[in-house]
Short mmCIF file of C-alpha atoms in Angstrom, two decimals:
data_model
loop_
_atom_site.label_atom_id
_atom_site.label_comp_id
_atom_site.label_asym_id
_atom_site.label_seq_id
_atom_site.Cartn_x
_atom_site.Cartn_y
_atom_site.Cartn_z
CA MET A 29 -81.73 -65.96 86.79
CA ASN A 30 -85.33 -65.55 85.67
CA GLU A 31 -86.75 -62.76 83.52
CA LEU A 32 -87.83 -60.65 86.49
CA ASP A 33 -84.36 -60.81 88.06
CA PHE A 34 -82.78 -59.91 84.72
CA CYS A 35 -85.11 -56.93 84.24
CA LEU A 36 -84.65 -55.70 87.82
CA THR A 37 -80.90 -55.89 87.39
CA LEU A 38 -81.05 -53.93 84.13
CA LEU A 39 -83.33 -51.28 85.61
CA ARG A 40 -81.35 -50.95 88.85
CA VAL A 41 -77.95 -50.80 87.15
CA TRP A 42 -79.10 -48.27 84.54
CA ALA A 43 -80.71 -46.02 87.17
CA GLY A 44 -77.47 -46.26 89.16
CA ILE A 45 -75.35 -45.35 86.15
CA VAL A 46 -77.53 -42.30 85.42
CA LEU A 47 -77.31 -41.13 89.04
CA LEU A 48 -73.57 -41.85 89.27
CA ALA A 49 -72.93 -39.87 86.07
CA HIS A 50 -74.83 -36.88 87.47
CA GLY A 51 -72.87 -37.09 90.70
CA ILE A 52 -69.52 -37.25 88.90
CA ASN A 53 -70.53 -34.26 86.79
CA HIS A 54 -71.51 -32.29 89.90
CA ALA A 55 -68.25 -33.27 91.62
CA ARG A 56 -66.16 -32.13 88.64
CA THR A 57 -67.99 -28.82 88.35
CA GLN A 58 -68.51 -27.92 92.01
CA GLU A 59 -68.20 -24.16 91.52
CA GLY A 60 -70.53 -24.14 88.53
CA THR A 61 -73.00 -26.42 90.29
CA ALA A 62 -72.99 -24.16 93.35
CA THR A 63 -73.57 -21.09 91.16
CA TRP A 64 -76.44 -22.86 89.40
CA PHE A 65 -77.95 -23.92 92.75
CA ALA A 66 -77.78 -20.31 93.94
CA LYS A 67 -79.58 -19.11 90.80
CA LYS A 68 -82.29 -21.70 91.42
CA GLY A 69 -82.94 -20.42 94.93
CA PHE A 70 -80.86 -22.71 97.15
CA ARG A 71 -79.31 -21.29 100.28
CA SER A 72 -75.80 -22.52 101.11
CA PRO A 73 -75.27 -23.47 97.46
CA ALA A 74 -71.69 -24.69 97.92
CA LEU A 75 -72.78 -27.04 100.71
CA ASN A 76 -75.74 -28.25 98.66
CA ALA A 77 -73.49 -28.85 95.64
CA LYS A 78 -71.13 -30.99 97.73
CA ILE A 79 -73.98 -32.93 99.32
CA SER A 80 -75.64 -33.40 95.93
CA ALA A 81 -72.48 -34.75 94.29
CA SER A 82 -71.65 -37.05 97.22
CA ASN A 83 -75.18 -38.42 97.49
CA GLU A 84 -75.53 -39.02 93.77
CA ILE A 85 -72.22 -40.87 93.61
CA LEU A 86 -72.89 -43.03 96.69
CA LEU A 87 -76.51 -43.75 95.80
CA GLY A 88 -75.60 -44.51 92.19
CA LEU A 89 -72.94 -46.98 93.30
CA GLY A 90 -75.41 -48.55 95.74
CA LEU A 91 -77.91 -49.09 92.95
CA ILE A 92 -75.31 -50.45 90.54
CA VAL A 93 -74.08 -53.13 92.95
CA GLY A 94 -77.44 -53.62 94.64
CA LEU A 95 -76.37 -52.74 98.18
CA LEU A 96 -79.05 -51.44 100.55
CA THR A 97 -81.07 -51.11 97.39
CA SER A 98 -84.29 -49.75 98.89
CA LEU A 99 -82.35 -47.04 100.69
CA ALA A 100 -80.48 -46.14 97.50
CA ALA A 101 -83.77 -46.10 95.59
CA ALA A 102 -85.26 -43.83 98.26
CA GLY A 103 -82.30 -41.50 97.81
CA LEU A 104 -82.87 -41.45 94.06
CA ALA A 105 -86.57 -40.68 94.52
CA ALA A 106 -85.75 -37.94 97.04
CA THR A 107 -83.15 -36.39 94.75
CA MET A 108 -85.63 -36.36 91.88
CA PHE A 109 -88.31 -34.84 94.12
CA VAL A 110 -85.99 -31.98 95.08
CA ALA A 111 -85.21 -31.42 91.40
CA PHE A 112 -88.91 -31.59 90.49
CA TRP A 113 -90.08 -29.21 93.19
CA SER A 114 -87.32 -26.63 92.92
CA ILE A 115 -86.81 -26.50 89.15
CA HIS A 116 -88.65 -28.76 86.74
CA ARG A 117 -92.30 -28.29 87.76
CA PHE A 118 -92.17 -24.68 86.58
CA ALA A 119 -91.33 -25.74 83.01
CA GLY A 120 -94.28 -28.09 82.51
CA PHE A 121 -94.23 -31.78 81.65
CA PHE A 122 -92.04 -32.01 78.58
CA ASN A 123 -88.27 -32.28 78.85
CA PHE A 124 -87.52 -30.15 75.80
CA ARG A 125 -88.62 -26.80 77.22
CA ARG A 126 -85.84 -24.33 77.92
CA PRO A 127 -84.16 -22.83 79.93
CA ASP A 128 -85.32 -25.45 82.44
CA GLU A 129 -86.43 -28.86 81.34
CA GLY A 130 -89.87 -30.19 82.21
CA TYR A 131 -90.53 -32.83 84.79
CA GLU A 132 -91.00 -35.93 82.63
CA TYR A 133 -87.39 -37.07 83.21
CA VAL A 134 -87.21 -36.55 86.98
CA THR A 135 -90.63 -38.07 87.64
CA THR A 136 -89.78 -41.08 85.47
CA LEU A 137 -86.62 -41.68 87.51
CA ALA A 138 -88.59 -41.26 90.74
CA PHE A 139 -91.10 -43.90 89.63
CA VAL A 140 -88.25 -46.21 88.56
CA ALA A 141 -86.85 -45.78 92.08
CA LEU A 142 -90.20 -46.67 93.63
CA VAL A 143 -90.48 -49.81 91.50
CA ILE A 144 -86.96 -50.87 92.47
CA ALA A 145 -87.69 -50.26 96.16
CA ILE A 146 -90.87 -52.33 96.04
CA LEU A 147 -89.63 -55.22 93.90
CA GLY A 148 -86.14 -55.32 95.38
CA PRO A 149 -82.74 -55.59 93.78
CA GLY A 150 -83.09 -58.97 92.08
CA SER A 151 -80.87 -61.98 92.62
CA VAL A 152 -77.81 -60.37 91.02
CA SER A 153 -77.06 -57.94 93.85
CA LEU A 154 -74.99 -57.64 96.98
CA ASP A 155 -78.24 -57.53 98.97
CA SER A 156 -79.09 -60.99 97.64
CA ALA A 157 -75.55 -62.28 98.20
CA ILE A 158 -75.57 -61.25 101.88
CA GLY A 159 -79.18 -62.33 102.42
CA ILE A 160 -80.97 -59.03 102.96
CA SER A 161 -82.69 -58.68 99.59
CA ASP A 162 -86.10 -59.56 101.03
CA ASP A 163 -85.73 -57.55 104.24
CA LEU A 164 -86.13 -54.05 102.82
CA ASP A 165 -88.31 -54.40 99.74
CA GLY A 166 -92.06 -54.82 99.22
CA TRP A 167 -94.29 -52.33 100.97
CA LEU A 168 -91.48 -51.62 103.42
CA GLY A 169 -89.42 -50.46 100.42
CA ALA A 170 -92.27 -48.16 99.41
CA GLY A 171 -92.35 -46.83 102.97
CA ILE A 172 -88.61 -46.21 102.86
CA VAL A 173 -89.15 -44.17 99.66
CA GLY A 174 -91.87 -42.24 101.51
CA ILE A 175 -89.40 -41.43 104.30
CA GLY A 176 -86.87 -40.34 101.66
CA LEU A 177 -89.46 -37.99 100.16
CA ALA A 178 -90.19 -36.55 103.61
CA VAL A 179 -86.46 -35.89 104.12
CA ALA A 180 -86.37 -34.23 100.68
CA GLY A 181 -89.23 -32.00 101.82
CA LEU A 182 -87.25 -31.03 104.90
CA GLN A 183 -84.24 -30.22 102.72
CA LEU A 184 -86.41 -27.99 100.54
CA ALA A 185 -87.92 -26.28 103.57
CA ALA A 186 -84.48 -25.59 105.03
CA PHE A 187 -82.51 -24.65 101.93
CA TRP A 188 -84.75 -23.62 99.04
CA ARG A 189 -86.80 -20.55 98.23
CA LYS A 190 -88.39 -19.90 94.87
CA PRO A 191 -86.09 -17.43 93.12
CA ASN A 192 -87.44 -13.99 92.31
CA PRO A 193 -87.11 -13.49 88.52
CA GLU A 194 -87.14 -9.72 88.98
CA VAL A 195 -83.89 -9.83 90.94
CA SER A 196 -81.02 -9.48 88.51
CA GLU A 197 -78.39 -12.17 88.50
CA THR A 198 -74.86 -10.91 89.09
#
């Protein structure tokens, strides 16, 4: 394993762990996650909470083991775009603003996903073991991330409306 493979493995596995942890948290707190989604302007918040948890768990596992890595990276980028657009962009750049955190964290993860999609999973991955590690990365990987972002835009168009702060939360 060369230095690039080692670094790609570290980056991919860590991004997967972060996403998996978020998914497990959302799965354990479905009702609370749905309530939070509703407050943030999502229609069908229970459905979105289930989809969010499931996607984050599956995509996180995919990144950790390096299976269909560009697709998993596209899912990570799409998830972070939804979070950016619906919540974090309103708080500014920095992550320490409250009640919503800024977008530095979600955009950093989105760029990590793009790098992983372009460079591929590295040699320590299931993609490499089954011989598909070069089939979905490079500029094709970047294109797959672009498609993921387009799907995220469709999700936002279908399910999200900017919440009205003058409407009281009950």
